[in-house]
Short mmCIF file of C-alpha atoms in Angstrom, two decimals:
data_model
loop_
_atom_site.label_atom_id
_atom_site.label_comp_id
_atom_site.label_asym_id
_atom_site.label_seq_id
_atom_site.Cartn_x
_atom_site.Cartn_y
_atom_site.Cartn_z
CA MET O 18 0.03 -0.04 -0.10
CA SER O 19 1.30 3.54 -0.91
CA LYS O 20 0.00 7.03 -0.37
CA ASP O 21 1.82 7.76 -3.67
CA ALA O 22 0.24 5.18 -5.94
CA TYR O 23 -1.40 7.72 -8.01
CA ILE O 24 -0.84 11.39 -8.93
CA TYR O 25 -3.16 13.03 -6.71
CA LYS O 26 -4.01 16.36 -4.71
CA VAL O 27 -4.97 17.01 -1.05
CA LEU O 28 -6.96 19.79 0.35
CA PRO O 29 -6.39 19.88 4.12
CA GLY O 30 -9.50 20.00 6.42
CA SER O 31 -10.10 20.12 10.20
CA PRO O 32 -7.61 18.15 12.25
CA GLY O 33 -9.12 14.71 13.14
CA GLY O 34 -12.08 15.35 10.83
CA PRO O 35 -13.22 12.92 8.00
CA LEU O 36 -11.32 12.16 5.01
CA LEU O 37 -13.18 12.44 1.55
CA PHE O 38 -11.74 10.77 -1.33
CA VAL O 39 -13.01 12.09 -4.62
CA PHE O 40 -13.01 10.29 -8.12
CA HIS O 41 -13.22 12.06 -11.41
CA GLY O 42 -15.00 11.11 -14.60
CA THR O 43 -13.50 10.04 -17.89
CA GLY O 44 -11.40 12.65 -19.26
CA ALA O 45 -11.06 14.72 -16.42
CA ASP O 46 -8.28 14.95 -13.66
CA GLU O 47 -7.69 15.43 -9.90
CA ASN O 48 -8.91 18.92 -10.06
CA GLN O 49 -12.61 18.08 -11.22
CA LEU O 50 -14.21 17.52 -7.98
CA LEU O 51 -12.04 19.14 -5.46
CA SER O 52 -14.28 22.30 -5.08
CA PHE O 53 -17.44 20.36 -5.30
CA GLY O 54 -16.05 18.02 -2.58
CA ARG O 55 -15.20 21.06 -0.33
CA GLU O 56 -18.58 22.36 -0.81
CA LEU O 57 -20.32 19.00 0.36
CA ALA O 58 -18.10 18.37 3.34
CA PRO O 59 -16.42 21.55 4.40
CA SER O 60 -14.54 19.95 7.42
CA ALA O 61 -13.12 16.99 5.63
CA THR O 62 -9.57 16.58 4.24
CA LEU O 63 -9.96 15.87 0.50
CA VAL O 64 -7.87 13.26 -1.44
CA SER O 65 -8.39 13.36 -5.30
CA PRO O 66 -6.30 10.89 -7.27
CA ARG O 67 -5.91 10.84 -11.08
CA GLY O 68 -6.86 7.95 -13.10
CA ASP O 69 -3.75 5.87 -14.24
CA VAL O 70 -5.33 4.71 -17.51
CA SER O 71 -5.31 6.70 -20.71
CA GLU O 72 -8.03 6.17 -23.27
CA GLN O 73 -6.93 8.09 -26.26
CA GLY O 74 -5.58 10.89 -23.86
CA ALA O 75 -8.49 10.71 -21.59
CA ALA O 76 -7.77 9.67 -18.04
CA ARG O 77 -9.68 6.86 -16.44
CA PHE O 78 -9.49 4.46 -13.49
CA PHE O 79 -9.68 1.33 -15.49
CA ARG O 80 -9.80 -0.06 -19.24
CA ARG O 81 -12.87 -0.75 -21.23
CA THR O 82 -13.32 -2.09 -24.81
CA GLY O 83 -16.51 -0.19 -25.39
CA GLU O 84 -19.16 1.88 -23.69
CA GLY O 85 -20.29 -0.27 -20.88
CA VAL O 86 -17.98 -3.20 -21.82
CA TYR O 87 -15.27 -3.38 -19.03
CA ASP O 88 -11.92 -5.07 -19.12
CA MET O 89 -12.66 -7.02 -15.92
CA ASP O 90 -9.05 -8.10 -15.36
CA ASP O 91 -7.93 -4.46 -15.37
CA LEU O 92 -10.95 -3.56 -13.13
CA ALA O 93 -9.65 -6.01 -10.70
CA ARG O 94 -6.14 -4.49 -10.89
CA ALA O 95 -7.41 -1.06 -10.57
CA THR O 96 -9.66 -1.95 -7.62
CA ALA O 97 -6.99 -3.57 -5.65
CA LYS O 98 -4.59 -0.63 -6.19
CA MET O 99 -7.21 1.91 -5.28
CA ALA O 100 -8.08 0.11 -2.29
CA GLY O 101 -4.57 0.05 -1.18
CA PHE O 102 -4.14 3.81 -1.81
CA VAL O 103 -7.28 4.50 0.12
CA LYS O 104 -6.06 2.42 3.09
CA ALA O 105 -2.59 4.12 3.21
CA HIS O 106 -4.24 7.44 3.45
CA VAL O 107 -6.66 6.41 6.13
CA GLU O 108 -3.87 4.71 8.15
CA ALA O 109 -1.73 7.99 8.06
CA ALA O 110 -4.65 10.29 8.80
CA LYS O 111 -6.56 8.36 11.32
CA PRO O 112 -9.71 10.34 10.34
CA SER O 113 -13.05 10.39 12.18
CA ALA O 114 -14.96 8.92 9.17
CA VAL O 115 -13.98 7.85 5.64
CA PHE O 116 -16.31 9.14 2.64
CA GLY O 117 -16.11 8.53 -1.06
CA LEU O 118 -17.57 10.59 -3.84
CA GLY O 119 -17.30 9.58 -7.51
CA TYR O 120 -18.79 10.73 -10.79
CA SER O 121 -19.31 8.39 -13.71
CA ASN O 122 -16.19 6.37 -14.09
CA GLY O 123 -14.98 7.72 -10.83
CA ALA O 124 -18.26 6.25 -9.36
CA ASN O 125 -17.68 3.01 -11.09
CA ILE O 126 -14.05 2.63 -9.35
CA LEU O 127 -15.54 3.73 -6.11
CA ALA O 128 -18.20 1.06 -6.27
CA SER O 129 -15.89 -1.61 -7.20
CA VAL O 130 -13.79 -0.60 -4.06
CA VAL O 131 -16.91 -0.74 -1.90
CA PHE O 132 -17.67 -4.22 -3.27
CA ALA O 133 -14.13 -5.43 -2.52
CA GLU O 134 -13.52 -3.69 0.88
CA PRO O 135 -17.08 -3.01 2.29
CA GLY O 136 -15.77 -1.88 5.69
CA LEU O 137 -13.58 0.77 4.22
CA PHE O 138 -15.97 3.75 3.49
CA ASP O 139 -18.53 4.89 6.00
CA ALA O 140 -20.47 6.57 3.18
CA ALA O 141 -20.19 6.64 -0.52
CA ALA O 142 -21.84 8.98 -3.23
CA LEU O 143 -22.07 7.24 -6.46
CA MET O 144 -23.04 9.75 -9.08
CA HIS O 145 -24.25 8.25 -12.39
CA PRO O 146 -22.56 4.81 -11.89
CA LEU O 147 -22.70 2.19 -14.54
CA ILE O 148 -22.10 -1.29 -13.04
CA PRO O 149 -23.03 -3.81 -15.88
CA PHE O 150 -21.92 -6.84 -13.96
CA GLU O 151 -23.27 -8.76 -10.84
CA PRO O 152 -21.03 -7.55 -8.06
CA GLN O 153 -19.44 -10.04 -5.57
CA VAL O 154 -19.49 -8.02 -2.13
CA GLN O 155 -16.71 -9.38 0.06
CA GLY O 156 -18.47 -9.12 3.33
CA SER O 157 -21.49 -7.08 4.80
CA LEU O 158 -22.43 -3.52 3.91
CA ALA O 159 -24.50 -3.32 7.04
CA GLY O 160 -24.25 0.20 8.67
CA ARG O 161 -22.75 1.78 5.39
CA ARG O 162 -24.75 4.60 3.90
CA ILE O 163 -24.77 4.67 0.04
CA LEU O 164 -26.27 7.35 -2.16
CA ILE O 165 -26.78 6.68 -5.89
CA THR O 166 -27.66 9.45 -8.29
CA ALA O 167 -29.03 8.93 -11.77
CA GLY O 168 -30.79 10.41 -14.82
CA ARG O 169 -33.92 8.84 -16.02
CA ARG O 170 -32.76 9.67 -19.46
CA ASP O 171 -29.14 8.80 -19.12
CA PRO O 172 -27.65 7.62 -22.47
CA ILE O 173 -24.64 6.03 -20.60
CA CYS O 174 -26.34 4.43 -17.46
CA PRO O 175 -29.70 2.95 -18.22
CA PRO O 176 -32.07 3.17 -15.34
CA ASN O 177 -32.67 -0.46 -15.14
CA LEU O 178 -28.95 -0.99 -14.22
CA THR O 179 -29.15 1.75 -11.72
CA THR O 180 -32.18 -0.02 -9.95
CA ARG O 181 -30.43 -3.37 -10.12
CA LEU O 182 -27.26 -1.98 -8.45
CA GLU O 183 -29.61 -0.50 -5.80
CA ALA O 184 -31.08 -3.99 -5.03
CA TYR O 185 -27.52 -5.55 -4.80
CA LEU O 186 -26.42 -3.11 -2.33
CA ARG O 187 -29.64 -3.41 -0.19
CA ALA O 188 -29.38 -7.12 -0.32
CA ASP O 189 -25.88 -6.81 1.22
CA GLY O 190 -27.28 -4.48 4.06
CA ALA O 191 -26.28 -1.20 2.82
CA ASP O 192 -28.45 1.83 3.76
CA VAL O 193 -29.14 2.90 0.22
CA THR O 194 -30.71 6.19 -1.09
CA VAL O 195 -31.51 6.77 -4.63
CA GLU O 196 -31.83 10.30 -6.18
CA TRP O 197 -33.32 10.55 -9.74
CA HIS O 198 -33.65 13.40 -11.99
CA ASP O 199 -35.35 13.48 -15.36
CA GLY O 200 -32.29 14.51 -17.41
CA GLY O 201 -29.25 12.54 -18.70
CA HIS O 202 -25.65 12.06 -17.48
CA GLU O 203 -25.36 15.63 -15.93
CA VAL O 204 -25.11 16.36 -12.33
CA ARG O 205 -28.23 18.42 -11.16
CA PRO O 206 -28.90 20.46 -7.99
CA ASN O 207 -31.17 17.74 -6.24
CA GLU O 208 -28.12 15.43 -6.48
CA ILE O 209 -25.75 17.83 -4.97
CA GLU O 210 -28.12 18.46 -2.07
CA ALA O 211 -28.65 14.51 -1.63
CA ALA O 212 -24.86 14.25 -1.43
CA ARG O 213 -24.51 17.03 1.01
CA ARG O 214 -27.12 15.36 3.37
CA LEU O 215 -25.46 12.00 3.08
CA PHE O 216 -22.22 13.20 4.34
CA ALA O 217 -23.67 15.34 7.08
CA LEU O 218 -25.73 12.57 8.45
CA SER O 219 -22.79 10.23 8.13
CA LEU O 220 -20.61 12.55 10.08
CA VAL O 221 -22.96 12.76 12.87
CA GLY O 222 -23.45 9.25 12.92
CA ALA O 223 -19.59 8.48 13.09
CA GLY O 224 -19.62 10.00 16.63
CA GLY O 225 -15.85 10.46 16.78
CA LYS O 226 -15.21 6.86 15.68
CA LYS O 227 -11.70 6.27 14.40
CA ASN O 228 -10.89 4.16 11.34
CA GLY O 229 -7.53 2.62 11.58
#
């Protein structure tokens, strides 16, 4: 495990406060969600890694062979690497809580880490995730808050797959909220408010708990 496994940026927050990891969408970088994350969780220290895969110059967190067709071997590689990166930062910071926020491809890598390491994040906001496979959760998500946001006319993330992901997560014990809007792949104000509520409630619920 290495804190430097990725190129990344950190925005310091309150000492002993939560850690919020933010994961950008395809073609963006570590700067995309920093101000957004600060708005959602003002006391958190933000950690924002840059995807280590290039798709015709566009940064991503894992490879794909087409829209919604994932290189599952590379996803497994990326998931293990990201989980190690997150754990290294958590061990160094000893935060009061660990949160995750991802958009599009960033939501997909965050979801995959949640499946592989269900005890790692206290709360996760998955904005427009696309999980076209049946996840195998390595443990229980009981007590973990997960927000999924989605557009009913999203050309990239079909609504039926959003509903299926919700069912998988609920079946594994997660406290799941789904926030819809009538648009496409864009992020709208109701999603932002839902994410803000998620982290505020999770911070209160953490009650000073330390994640080692």
